[in-house]
PDB file of C-alpha atoms and ligand atoms in Angstrom:
ATOM      1  CA  UNK A  20       1.530  16.640  -9.444  1.00  0.00           C
ATOM      2  CA  UNK A  21       4.197  15.268 -11.567  1.00  0.00           C
ATOM      3  CA  UNK A  22       3.861  14.784 -15.183  1.00  0.00           C
ATOM      4  CA  UNK A  23       2.220  18.096 -15.674  1.00  0.00           C
ATOM      5  CA  UNK A  24       4.206  20.060 -17.797  1.00  0.00           C
ATOM      6  CA  UNK A  25       5.255  16.618 -19.855  1.00  0.00           C
ATOM      7  CA  UNK A  26       1.733  15.652 -20.389  1.00  0.00           C
ATOM      8  CA  UNK A  27       0.628  18.991 -21.495  1.00  0.00           C
ATOM      9  CA  UNK A  28       3.457  19.268 -24.387  1.00  0.00           C
ATOM     10  CA  UNK A  29       3.119  15.173 -25.508  1.00  0.00           C
ATOM     11  CA  UNK A  30      -0.653  15.913 -26.108  1.00  0.00           C
ATOM     12  CA  UNK A  31       0.114  18.980 -28.307  1.00  0.00           C
ATOM     13  CA  UNK A  32       2.273  17.024 -30.515  1.00  0.00           C
ATOM     14  CA  UNK A  33      -0.235  13.959 -30.785  1.00  0.00           C
ATOM     15  CA  UNK A  34      -2.755  16.241 -31.725  1.00  0.00           C
ATOM     16  CA  UNK A  35      -0.635  17.336 -34.502  1.00  0.00           C
ATOM     17  CA  UNK A  36       0.269  14.153 -35.530  1.00  0.00           C
ATOM     18  CA  UNK A  37      -3.803  13.243 -35.396  1.00  0.00           C
ATOM     19  CA  UNK A  38      -4.826  15.946 -37.231  1.00  0.00           C
ATOM     20  CA  UNK A  39      -2.926  14.774 -40.889  1.00  0.00           C
ATOM     21  CA  UNK A  40      -4.462  12.250 -42.577  1.00  0.00           C
ATOM     22  CA  UNK A  41      -1.167  10.666 -44.063  1.00  0.00           C
ATOM     23  CA  UNK A  42       2.351  11.458 -42.387  1.00  0.00           C
ATOM     24  CA  UNK A  43       5.610  11.806 -44.279  1.00  0.00           C
ATOM     25  CA  UNK A  44       8.771  10.907 -42.645  1.00  0.00           C
ATOM     26  CA  UNK A  45       9.673  14.989 -42.326  1.00  0.00           C
ATOM     27  CA  UNK A  46       6.097  14.617 -39.961  1.00  0.00           C
ATOM     28  CA  UNK A  47       7.448  11.623 -37.832  1.00  0.00           C
ATOM     29  CA  UNK A  48      10.966  13.700 -37.631  1.00  0.00           C
ATOM     30  CA  UNK A  49       9.385  16.867 -36.473  1.00  0.00           C
ATOM     31  CA  UNK A  50       7.176  15.332 -34.317  1.00  0.00           C
ATOM     32  CA  UNK A  51       9.935  12.671 -32.471  1.00  0.00           C
ATOM     33  CA  UNK A  52      12.141  16.084 -32.341  1.00  0.00           C
ATOM     34  CA  UNK A  53       9.194  17.698 -30.076  1.00  0.00           C
ATOM     35  CA  UNK A  54       8.822  14.598 -28.043  1.00  0.00           C
ATOM     36  CA  UNK A  55      12.433  14.500 -27.500  1.00  0.00           C
ATOM     37  CA  UNK A  56      12.910  18.522 -26.348  1.00  0.00           C
ATOM     38  CA  UNK A  57       9.526  17.499 -23.852  1.00  0.00           C
ATOM     39  CA  UNK A  58      11.540  14.351 -22.104  1.00  0.00           C
ATOM     40  CA  UNK A  59      14.683  16.872 -21.816  1.00  0.00           C
ATOM     41  CA  UNK A  60      12.432  19.515 -20.193  1.00  0.00           C
ATOM     42  CA  UNK A  61      10.804  17.040 -17.871  1.00  0.00           C
ATOM     43  CA  UNK A  62      14.596  15.890 -16.601  1.00  0.00           C
ATOM     44  CA  UNK A  63      14.767  12.634 -18.141  1.00  0.00           C
ATOM     45  CA  UNK A  64      18.562  11.936 -18.816  1.00  0.00           C
ATOM     46  CA  UNK A  65      20.045  12.826 -22.392  1.00  0.00           C
ATOM     47  CA  UNK A  66      21.490   9.294 -22.594  1.00  0.00           C
ATOM     48  CA  UNK A  67      17.385   7.801 -22.109  1.00  0.00           C
ATOM     49  CA  UNK A  68      15.884  10.124 -24.344  1.00  0.00           C
ATOM     50  CA  UNK A  69      18.250   9.556 -27.282  1.00  0.00           C
ATOM     51  CA  UNK A  70      17.777   5.389 -27.085  1.00  0.00           C
ATOM     52  CA  UNK A  71      14.064   5.918 -26.631  1.00  0.00           C
ATOM     53  CA  UNK A  72      13.862   8.420 -29.787  1.00  0.00           C
ATOM     54  CA  UNK A  73      15.893   6.515 -31.656  1.00  0.00           C
ATOM     55  CA  UNK A  74      13.642   2.926 -30.529  1.00  0.00           C
ATOM     56  CA  UNK A  75      10.473   4.779 -31.854  1.00  0.00           C
ATOM     57  CA  UNK A  76      11.766   6.199 -34.864  1.00  0.00           C
ATOM     58  CA  UNK A  77      13.005   2.686 -36.087  1.00  0.00           C
ATOM     59  CA  UNK A  78       9.300   1.403 -35.558  1.00  0.00           C
ATOM     60  CA  UNK A  79       7.299   4.661 -36.834  1.00  0.00           C
ATOM     61  CA  UNK A  80       9.509   5.740 -39.766  1.00  0.00           C
ATOM     62  CA  UNK A  81       8.637   2.470 -42.038  1.00  0.00           C
ATOM     63  CA  UNK A  82       5.889   1.669 -44.535  1.00  0.00           C
ATOM     64  CA  UNK A  83       3.851  -0.492 -42.407  1.00  0.00           C
ATOM     65  CA  UNK A  84       2.927   2.572 -39.900  1.00  0.00           C
ATOM     66  CA  UNK A  85       2.898   5.059 -42.619  1.00  0.00           C
ATOM     67  CA  UNK A  86       0.896   3.515 -45.408  1.00  0.00           C
ATOM     68  CA  UNK A  87      -1.254   2.273 -42.546  1.00  0.00           C
ATOM     69  CA  UNK A  88      -5.203   3.519 -42.022  1.00  0.00           C
ATOM     70  CA  UNK A  89      -4.127   5.664 -39.022  1.00  0.00           C
ATOM     71  CA  UNK A  90      -0.797   7.043 -38.872  1.00  0.00           C
ATOM     72  CA  UNK A  91      -0.784   9.388 -36.565  1.00  0.00           C
ATOM     73  CA  UNK A  92      -2.479   7.184 -33.935  1.00  0.00           C
ATOM     74  CA  UNK A  93      -0.005   4.214 -34.707  1.00  0.00           C
ATOM     75  CA  UNK A  94       3.168   6.728 -34.031  1.00  0.00           C
ATOM     76  CA  UNK A  95       1.416   7.273 -30.631  1.00  0.00           C
ATOM     77  CA  UNK A  96       0.749   3.836 -30.071  1.00  0.00           C
ATOM     78  CA  UNK A  97       4.383   3.525 -30.540  1.00  0.00           C
ATOM     79  CA  UNK A  98       5.823   6.155 -28.353  1.00  0.00           C
ATOM     80  CA  UNK A  99       3.102   4.441 -25.421  1.00  0.00           C
ATOM     81  CA  UNK A 100       4.742   0.824 -25.637  1.00  0.00           C
ATOM     82  CA  UNK A 101       8.219   2.256 -25.935  1.00  0.00           C
ATOM     83  CA  UNK A 102       7.245   4.349 -22.803  1.00  0.00           C
ATOM     84  CA  UNK A 103       6.360   1.249 -20.861  1.00  0.00           C
ATOM     85  CA  UNK A 104       9.679  -0.331 -22.172  1.00  0.00           C
ATOM     86  CA  UNK A 105      11.478   2.166 -20.912  1.00  0.00           C
ATOM     87  CA  UNK A 106      10.171   1.588 -17.378  1.00  0.00           C
ATOM     88  CA  UNK A 107      10.492  -1.845 -17.406  1.00  0.00           C
ATOM     89  CA  UNK A 108       7.423  -3.534 -18.858  1.00  0.00           C
ATOM     90  CA  UNK A 109       6.062  -5.371 -15.616  1.00  0.00           C
ATOM     91  CA  UNK A 110       5.521  -4.598 -12.256  1.00  0.00           C
ATOM     92  CA  UNK A 111       8.047  -5.974  -9.940  1.00  0.00           C
ATOM     93  CA  UNK A 112       7.436  -7.184  -6.627  1.00  0.00           C
ATOM     94  CA  UNK A 113       9.765  -6.983  -3.360  1.00  0.00           C
ATOM     95  CA  UNK A 114      10.761 -10.624  -3.553  1.00  0.00           C
ATOM     96  CA  UNK A 115      10.149 -12.408  -0.096  1.00  0.00           C
ATOM     97  CA  UNK A 116      11.002 -16.074   1.313  1.00  0.00           C
ATOM     98  CA  UNK A 117       8.842 -18.481   1.407  1.00  0.00           C
ATOM     99  CA  UNK A 118       6.391 -19.557   4.617  1.00  0.00           C
ATOM    100  CA  UNK A 119       8.121 -18.436   7.804  1.00  0.00           C
ATOM    101  CA  UNK A 120      11.635 -17.855   6.643  1.00  0.00           C
ATOM    102  CA  UNK A 121      12.862 -14.608   7.404  1.00  0.00           C
ATOM    103  CA  UNK A 122      13.452 -11.970   4.970  1.00  0.00           C
ATOM    104  CA  UNK A 123      16.061  -9.208   5.586  1.00  0.00           C
ATOM    105  CA  UNK A 124      15.125  -6.229   3.532  1.00  0.00           C
ATOM    106  CA  UNK A 125      17.934  -3.326   3.892  1.00  0.00           C
ATOM    107  CA  UNK A 126      16.611   0.194   3.165  1.00  0.00           C
ATOM    108  CA  UNK A 127      18.859   2.407   2.225  1.00  0.00           C
ATOM    109  CA  UNK A 128      19.084   6.198   0.883  1.00  0.00           C
ATOM    110  CA  UNK A 129      20.535   9.592   1.261  1.00  0.00           C
ATOM    111  CA  UNK A 130      19.148  12.071   4.313  1.00  0.00           C
ATOM    112  CA  UNK A 131      16.074  13.420   3.740  1.00  0.00           C
ATOM    113  CA  UNK A 132      14.793  11.168   0.760  1.00  0.00           C
ATOM    114  CA  UNK A 133      12.026   9.824   2.711  1.00  0.00           C
ATOM    115  CA  UNK A 134      13.679   6.346   3.585  1.00  0.00           C
ATOM    116  CA  UNK A 135      11.987   6.228   7.155  1.00  0.00           C
ATOM    117  CA  UNK A 136       8.922   7.279   6.276  1.00  0.00           C
ATOM    118  CA  UNK A 137       9.103   4.898   3.464  1.00  0.00           C
ATOM    119  CA  UNK A 138      10.464   2.103   5.280  1.00  0.00           C
ATOM    120  CA  UNK A 139       7.107   2.607   7.813  1.00  0.00           C
ATOM    121  CA  UNK A 140       5.169   2.153   4.691  1.00  0.00           C
ATOM    122  CA  UNK A 141       6.641  -0.766   3.678  1.00  0.00           C
ATOM    123  CA  UNK A 142       5.868  -2.464   6.654  1.00  0.00           C
ATOM    124  CA  UNK A 143       2.454  -1.315   6.687  1.00  0.00           C
ATOM    125  CA  UNK A 144       2.092  -3.123   3.324  1.00  0.00           C
ATOM    126  CA  UNK A 145       3.735  -6.346   4.379  1.00  0.00           C
ATOM    127  CA  UNK A 146       1.425  -6.649   7.032  1.00  0.00           C
ATOM    128  CA  UNK A 147      -1.675  -6.122   4.819  1.00  0.00           C
ATOM    129  CA  UNK A 148      -0.558  -8.869   3.112  1.00  0.00           C
ATOM    130  CA  UNK A 149      -0.341 -11.368   6.114  1.00  0.00           C
ATOM    131  CA  UNK A 150       3.400 -10.926   6.675  1.00  0.00           C
ATOM    132  CA  UNK A 151       4.866 -10.265  10.129  1.00  0.00           C
ATOM    133  CA  UNK A 152       7.328  -7.475  10.095  1.00  0.00           C
ATOM    134  CA  UNK A 153       9.803  -6.079  12.314  1.00  0.00           C
ATOM    135  CA  UNK A 154      11.852  -2.716  11.846  1.00  0.00           C
ATOM    136  CA  UNK A 155      15.497  -2.424  13.175  1.00  0.00           C
ATOM    137  CA  UNK A 156      16.762   0.897  13.989  1.00  0.00           C
ATOM    138  CA  UNK A 157      19.871   0.576  12.639  1.00  0.00           C
ATOM    139  CA  UNK A 158      20.149   4.541  12.035  1.00  0.00           C
ATOM    140  CA  UNK A 159      22.954   5.381  14.755  1.00  0.00           C
ATOM    141  CA  UNK A 160      24.193   8.457  13.595  1.00  0.00           C
ATOM    142  CA  UNK A 161      20.790  10.868  13.995  1.00  0.00           C
ATOM    143  CA  UNK A 162      18.637   9.553  17.435  1.00  0.00           C
ATOM    144  CA  UNK A 163      15.852  11.652  16.224  1.00  0.00           C
ATOM    145  CA  UNK A 164      15.505   8.732  13.273  1.00  0.00           C
ATOM    146  CA  UNK A 165      15.168   6.072  15.928  1.00  0.00           C
ATOM    147  CA  UNK A 166      12.404   8.028  17.378  1.00  0.00           C
ATOM    148  CA  UNK A 167      10.771   8.629  14.171  1.00  0.00           C
ATOM    149  CA  UNK A 168      10.921   5.462  13.117  1.00  0.00           C
ATOM    150  CA  UNK A 169       9.715   4.430  16.653  1.00  0.00           C
ATOM    151  CA  UNK A 170       6.309   6.715  16.015  1.00  0.00           C
ATOM    152  CA  UNK A 171       6.002   5.357  12.461  1.00  0.00           C
ATOM    153  CA  UNK A 172       5.880   1.590  13.577  1.00  0.00           C
ATOM    154  CA  UNK A 173       3.372   2.862  16.298  1.00  0.00           C
ATOM    155  CA  UNK A 174       1.151   4.310  13.490  1.00  0.00           C
ATOM    156  CA  UNK A 175       1.272   1.686  11.557  1.00  0.00           C
ATOM    157  CA  UNK A 176       0.965  -1.230  14.153  1.00  0.00           C
ATOM    158  CA  UNK A 177       4.612  -3.037  13.884  1.00  0.00           C
ATOM    159  CA  UNK A 178       7.382  -3.407  15.979  1.00  0.00           C
ATOM    160  CA  UNK A 179      10.782  -1.706  16.492  1.00  0.00           C
ATOM    161  CA  UNK A 180      13.649  -3.107  17.599  1.00  0.00           C
ATOM    162  CA  UNK A 181      16.288  -0.428  18.627  1.00  0.00           C
ATOM    163  CA  UNK A 182      19.333  -0.712  20.552  1.00  0.00           C
ATOM    164  CA  UNK A 183      19.952   3.304  21.052  1.00  0.00           C
ATOM    165  CA  UNK A 184      22.693   4.791  18.944  1.00  0.00           C
ATOM    166  CA  UNK A 185      25.853   3.608  21.161  1.00  0.00           C
ATOM    167  CA  UNK A 186      26.083   0.080  18.899  1.00  0.00           C
ATOM    168  CA  UNK A 187      27.482  -0.666  15.578  1.00  0.00           C
ATOM    169  CA  UNK A 188      24.622  -1.185  12.920  1.00  0.00           C
ATOM    170  CA  UNK A 189      25.836  -4.768  12.136  1.00  0.00           C
ATOM    171  CA  UNK A 190      25.155  -5.746  15.664  1.00  0.00           C
ATOM    172  CA  UNK A 191      21.684  -4.046  15.622  1.00  0.00           C
ATOM    173  CA  UNK A 192      20.492  -5.721  12.624  1.00  0.00           C
ATOM    174  CA  UNK A 193      21.987  -9.209  13.808  1.00  0.00           C
ATOM    175  CA  UNK A 194      20.189  -8.905  17.404  1.00  0.00           C
ATOM    176  CA  UNK A 195      16.662  -7.905  15.201  1.00  0.00           C
ATOM    177  CA  UNK A 196      16.884 -10.748  13.125  1.00  0.00           C
ATOM    178  CA  UNK A 197      17.584 -12.732  16.236  1.00  0.00           C
ATOM    179  CA  UNK A 198      14.620 -11.090  18.199  1.00  0.00           C
ATOM    180  CA  UNK A 199      12.659 -11.807  14.878  1.00  0.00           C
ATOM    181  CA  UNK A 200      13.436 -15.505  15.122  1.00  0.00           C
ATOM    182  CA  UNK A 201      12.364 -15.570  18.949  1.00  0.00           C
ATOM    183  CA  UNK A 202       9.413 -13.605  18.154  1.00  0.00           C
ATOM    184  CA  UNK A 203       7.599 -15.173  15.210  1.00  0.00           C
ATOM    185  CA  UNK A 204       8.384 -12.284  12.739  1.00  0.00           C
ATOM    186  CA  UNK A 205       8.945 -13.277   9.053  1.00  0.00           C
ATOM    187  CA  UNK A 206      10.219 -10.228   7.889  1.00  0.00           C
ATOM    188  CA  UNK A 207      12.927  -8.217   9.367  1.00  0.00           C
ATOM    189  CA  UNK A 208      12.857  -3.863   7.726  1.00  0.00           C
ATOM    190  CA  UNK A 209      16.762  -2.682   8.556  1.00  0.00           C
ATOM    191  CA  UNK A 210      16.348   1.383   8.315  1.00  0.00           C
ATOM    192  CA  UNK A 211      19.613   1.975   7.764  1.00  0.00           C
ATOM    193  CA  UNK A 212      21.827   5.792   8.198  1.00  0.00           C
ATOM    194  CA  UNK A 213      21.753   8.376   5.684  1.00  0.00           C
ATOM    195  CA  UNK A 214      23.981  10.921   4.591  1.00  0.00           C
ATOM    196  CA  UNK A 215      23.577  14.143   2.696  1.00  0.00           C
ATOM    197  CA  UNK A 216      25.836  12.908  -0.124  1.00  0.00           C
ATOM    198  CA  UNK A 217      27.016   9.806  -1.393  1.00  0.00           C
ATOM    199  CA  UNK A 218      30.231   8.740   0.554  1.00  0.00           C
ATOM    200  CA  UNK A 219      32.375   5.847   1.560  1.00  0.00           C
ATOM    201  CA  UNK A 220      31.610   5.556   4.987  1.00  0.00           C
ATOM    202  CA  UNK A 221      27.988   5.080   4.145  1.00  0.00           C
ATOM    203  CA  UNK A 222      28.388   2.451   1.560  1.00  0.00           C
ATOM    204  CA  UNK A 223      31.120   0.811   3.748  1.00  0.00           C
ATOM    205  CA  UNK A 224      27.870   0.302   6.366  1.00  0.00           C
ATOM    206  CA  UNK A 225      26.155  -0.927   4.159  1.00  0.00           C
ATOM    207  CA  UNK A 226      28.457  -3.284   2.397  1.00  0.00           C
ATOM    208  CA  UNK A 227      29.300  -4.436   6.294  1.00  0.00           C
ATOM    209  CA  UNK A 228      25.788  -5.271   7.234  1.00  0.00           C
ATOM    210  CA  UNK A 229      25.116  -7.211   3.685  1.00  0.00           C
ATOM    211  CA  UNK A 230      28.602  -9.473   4.743  1.00  0.00           C
ATOM    212  CA  UNK A 231      27.257 -10.026   8.062  1.00  0.00           C
ATOM    213  CA  UNK A 232      23.421 -10.902   7.725  1.00  0.00           C
ATOM    214  CA  UNK A 233      21.847 -12.714   4.788  1.00  0.00           C
ATOM    215  CA  UNK A 234      20.537  -9.415   3.158  1.00  0.00           C
ATOM    216  CA  UNK A 235      17.355 -10.704   0.554  1.00  0.00           C
ATOM    217  CA  UNK A 236      16.478  -7.585  -0.942  1.00  0.00           C
ATOM    218  CA  UNK A 237      18.455  -4.016  -0.672  1.00  0.00           C
ATOM    219  CA  UNK A 238      16.057  -1.191  -1.699  1.00  0.00           C
ATOM    220  CA  UNK A 239      17.113   2.020  -2.019  1.00  0.00           C
ATOM    221  CA  UNK A 240      14.910   4.850  -1.478  1.00  0.00           C
ATOM    222  CA  UNK A 241      15.541   8.165  -4.102  1.00  0.00           C
ATOM    223  CA  UNK A 242      13.879  11.727  -3.779  1.00  0.00           C
ATOM    224  CA  UNK A 243      11.780  12.242  -7.187  1.00  0.00           C
ATOM    225  CA  UNK A 244      12.235  16.045  -6.609  1.00  0.00           C
ATOM    226  CA  UNK A 245      15.941  15.768  -7.477  1.00  0.00           C
ATOM    227  CA  UNK A 246      15.417  14.768 -10.589  1.00  0.00           C
ATOM    228  CA  UNK A 247      19.107  13.414 -12.220  1.00  0.00           C
ATOM    229  CA  UNK A 248      20.500  13.441  -9.072  1.00  0.00           C
ATOM    230  CA  UNK A 249      18.126  10.317  -8.032  1.00  0.00           C
ATOM    231  CA  UNK A 250      19.190   8.745 -11.212  1.00  0.00           C
ATOM    232  CA  UNK A 251      22.898   9.067 -10.359  1.00  0.00           C
ATOM    233  CA  UNK A 252      22.642   8.461  -6.530  1.00  0.00           C
ATOM    234  CA  UNK A 253      20.416   4.572  -7.931  1.00  0.00           C
ATOM    235  CA  UNK A 254      23.593   3.661 -10.181  1.00  0.00           C
ATOM    236  CA  UNK A 255      26.207   5.057  -7.670  1.00  0.00           C
ATOM    237  CA  UNK A 256      24.644   2.415  -4.637  1.00  0.00           C
ATOM    238  CA  UNK A 257      23.804  -0.343  -7.490  1.00  0.00           C
ATOM    239  CA  UNK A 258      27.618  -0.234  -8.810  1.00  0.00           C
ATOM    240  CA  UNK A 259      29.192   0.064  -4.566  1.00  0.00           C
ATOM    241  CA  UNK A 260      26.223  -1.896  -2.656  1.00  0.00           C
ATOM    242  CA  UNK A 261      24.153  -3.349  -5.191  1.00  0.00           C
ATOM    243  CA  UNK A 262      20.288  -2.963  -4.740  1.00  0.00           C
ATOM    244  CA  UNK A 263      17.445  -4.970  -6.266  1.00  0.00           C
ATOM    245  CA  UNK A 264      14.890  -1.899  -6.440  1.00  0.00           C
ATOM    246  CA  UNK A 265      14.144   1.392  -6.227  1.00  0.00           C
ATOM    247  CA  UNK A 266      10.925   3.369  -4.519  1.00  0.00           C
ATOM    248  CA  UNK A 267      10.779   6.793  -5.724  1.00  0.00           C
ATOM    249  CA  UNK A 268       9.230   9.099  -3.114  1.00  0.00           C
ATOM    250  CA  UNK A 269       7.489  12.524  -3.651  1.00  0.00           C
ATOM    251  CA  UNK A 270       5.675  11.889  -6.854  1.00  0.00           C
ATOM    252  CA  UNK A 271       2.615  13.709  -5.449  1.00  0.00           C
ATOM    253  CA  UNK A 272       5.063  16.803  -5.587  1.00  0.00           C
ATOM    254  CA  UNK A 273       6.283  19.719  -7.913  1.00  0.00           C
ATOM    255  CA  UNK A 274       8.544  17.338 -10.022  1.00  0.00           C
ATOM    256  CA  UNK A 275       9.101  16.843 -13.966  1.00  0.00           C
ATOM    257  CA  UNK A 276       9.352  12.986 -13.244  1.00  0.00           C
ATOM    258  CA  UNK A 277      12.132  12.688 -15.240  1.00  0.00           C
ATOM    259  CA  UNK A 278      13.843  10.043 -12.805  1.00  0.00           C
ATOM    260  CA  UNK A 279      10.581   7.812 -13.103  1.00  0.00           C
ATOM    261  CA  UNK A 280      11.541   7.199 -16.638  1.00  0.00           C
ATOM    262  CA  UNK A 281      15.162   7.171 -16.374  1.00  0.00           C
ATOM    263  CA  UNK A 282      15.612   5.223 -13.687  1.00  0.00           C
ATOM    264  CA  UNK A 283      15.563   1.605 -15.009  1.00  0.00           C
ATOM    265  CA  UNK A 284      17.438   2.516 -18.198  1.00  0.00           C
ATOM    266  CA  UNK A 285      20.257   3.849 -16.513  1.00  0.00           C
ATOM    267  CA  UNK A 286      21.110   1.363 -13.399  1.00  0.00           C
ATOM    268  CA  UNK A 287      19.139  -1.717 -14.757  1.00  0.00           C
ATOM    269  CA  UNK A 288      17.146  -2.007 -11.508  1.00  0.00           C
ATOM    270  CA  UNK A 289      12.845  -1.799 -11.400  1.00  0.00           C
ATOM    271  CA  UNK A 290      11.215   0.769  -9.350  1.00  0.00           C
ATOM    272  CA  UNK A 291       9.036  -0.941  -7.194  1.00  0.00           C
ATOM    273  CA  UNK A 292       7.012   1.509  -5.780  1.00  0.00           C
ATOM    274  CA  UNK A 293       6.122   5.600  -5.684  1.00  0.00           C
ATOM    275  CA  UNK A 294       5.592   7.317  -2.779  1.00  0.00           C
ATOM    276  CA  UNK A 295       2.680   9.830  -3.399  1.00  0.00           C
ATOM    277  CA  UNK A 296       2.320  11.256  -0.064  1.00  0.00           C
ATOM    278  CA  UNK A 297       3.277  12.076   3.434  1.00  0.00           C
ATOM    279  CA  UNK A 298       1.023  10.044   5.002  1.00  0.00           C
ATOM    280  CA  UNK A 299       1.709   6.121   5.879  1.00  0.00           C
ATOM    281  CA  UNK A 300      -0.456   4.630   3.363  1.00  0.00           C
ATOM    282  CA  UNK A 301       0.652   7.060   0.569  1.00  0.00           C
ATOM    283  CA  UNK A 302       2.540   4.489  -1.127  1.00  0.00           C
ATOM    284  CA  UNK A 303       1.924   3.095  -4.846  1.00  0.00           C
ATOM    285  CA  UNK A 304       2.636  -0.285  -6.233  1.00  0.00           C
ATOM    286  CA  UNK A 305       4.391   0.858  -9.585  1.00  0.00           C
ATOM    287  CA  UNK A 306       2.482  -0.076 -12.478  1.00  0.00           C
ATOM    288  CA  UNK A 307       4.447   0.854 -16.027  1.00  0.00           C
ATOM    289  CA  UNK A 308       1.604   0.911 -18.409  1.00  0.00           C
ATOM    290  CA  UNK A 309      -0.313   3.148 -15.583  1.00  0.00           C
ATOM    291  CA  UNK A 310       2.737   5.530 -15.252  1.00  0.00           C
ATOM    292  CA  UNK A 311       2.751   5.542 -19.159  1.00  0.00           C
ATOM    293  CA  UNK A 312      -1.042   6.200 -19.485  1.00  0.00           C
ATOM    294  CA  UNK A 313      -0.815   8.922 -16.970  1.00  0.00           C
ATOM    295  CA  UNK A 314       2.145  10.744 -18.755  1.00  0.00           C
ATOM    296  CA  UNK A 315       0.413  10.448 -22.023  1.00  0.00           C
ATOM    297  CA  UNK A 316      -3.052  12.300 -20.557  1.00  0.00           C
TER     298      UNK A 316
HETATM  299  P1  GDP B 401      15.019  10.184   5.694  1.00  0.00           P
HETATM  300  O1  GDP B 401      16.177  11.311   5.953  1.00  0.00           O
HETATM  301  O2  GDP B 401      15.198   9.739   4.435  1.00  0.00           O
HETATM  302  O3  GDP B 401      14.624   8.874   6.734  1.00  0.00           O
HETATM  303  O4  GDP B 401      13.783  10.674   5.613  1.00  0.00           O
HETATM  304  P2  GDP B 401      12.291  10.916   5.976  1.00  0.00           P
HETATM  305  O5  GDP B 401      11.549   9.821   5.891  1.00  0.00           O
HETATM  306  O6  GDP B 401      12.398  11.695   7.417  1.00  0.00           O
HETATM  307  O7  GDP B 401      11.485  12.009   5.281  1.00  0.00           O
HETATM  308  C1  GDP B 401      11.738  13.162   4.834  1.00  0.00           C
HETATM  309  C2  GDP B 401      10.507  14.191   4.520  1.00  0.00           C
HETATM  310  O8  GDP B 401      10.226  14.001   3.372  1.00  0.00           O
HETATM  311  C3  GDP B 401       9.692  13.735   5.564  1.00  0.00           C
HETATM  312  O9  GDP B 401       9.117  15.258   5.688  1.00  0.00           O
HETATM  313  C4  GDP B 401       8.614  13.246   5.150  1.00  0.00           C
HETATM  314  O10 GDP B 401       6.783  13.088   5.449  1.00  0.00           O
HETATM  315  C5  GDP B 401       8.649  13.553   3.452  1.00  0.00           C
HETATM  316  N1  GDP B 401       8.003  12.320   2.511  1.00  0.00           N
HETATM  317  C6  GDP B 401       8.637  11.087   2.592  1.00  0.00           C
HETATM  318  N2  GDP B 401       8.057  10.508   1.610  1.00  0.00           N
HETATM  319  C7  GDP B 401       6.891  11.560   0.709  1.00  0.00           C
HETATM  320  C8  GDP B 401       6.310  11.195  -0.691  1.00  0.00           C
HETATM  321  O11 GDP B 401       6.287  10.335  -1.311  1.00  0.00           O
HETATM  322  N3  GDP B 401       5.596  12.589  -0.989  1.00  0.00           N
HETATM  323  C9  GDP B 401       5.832  13.789  -0.099  1.00  0.00           C
HETATM  324  N4  GDP B 401       5.116  14.637  -0.420  1.00  0.00           N
HETATM  325  N5  GDP B 401       6.929  13.518   1.070  1.00  0.00           N
HETATM  326  C10 GDP B 401       7.383  12.685   1.534  1.00  0.00           C
END
């Protein structure tokens, strides 16, 4: 489970703080130094940690907190609030067009991040909310990807539009939207091709799709297990293609969890959902406050 080690370390720091009746400035500084180390070990980006500690310190070292009734508890409360802020405070939904207007969602991500699985998970979520989603197989580089999407689509009871692997992804996207229009679908989710690493041709392909069809939401899927790489990938995709939100997968795995804390602060885009397993129902909405509570234990 993610954050296990971070939680344990923070709980130790907090236990110390609580055990003191009064707090000196030095007490707070020592505690925050330990918080800083714990966050760095959890693979939170250095820049993010630095700003975080600065924010907490500014609020914690002051007469109000230190002369208050329960200074240790106050510092813990500030850490909690700043963790929530770091993750974006509020829950962000995937934006959808009203009524029966067709919303096109483009899914992007590196190979192995969990894009194809997550695409089907999202389709299932939207279907359960009464939407009529269609999946479009635009990953023409890995023939197995098309088959995988078809299998997943079948599992969640959502049609998969495919034209094989000989067509251009832009043409597939256009044809899928046309198919949606003619068959009463109101969401089209494009499963695009990933690559092993961020590269120009992948970015170009996504840009081409964006230029040719009215993509309403671009969602990037990143793997929490890759830590700071996930954060860098999100930053790069956002700068090159522009993204609206991130889905962080494999948070059920043995990850240190730092990506969950760094993505919003680094690229400015919110985490929408987190993947909590391989099953197509293992997708959870991302609540910054609940995640902070999970981290603080
Ligand atoms: P793609 O190459 O990005 O399309 O990745 P896939 O959707 O094929 O997923 C790669 C692997 O990650 C598969 O074995 C998935 O079952 C697995 N996977 C995807 N999301 C999650 C998740 O949230 N948790 C876990 N544990 N595994 C996941």
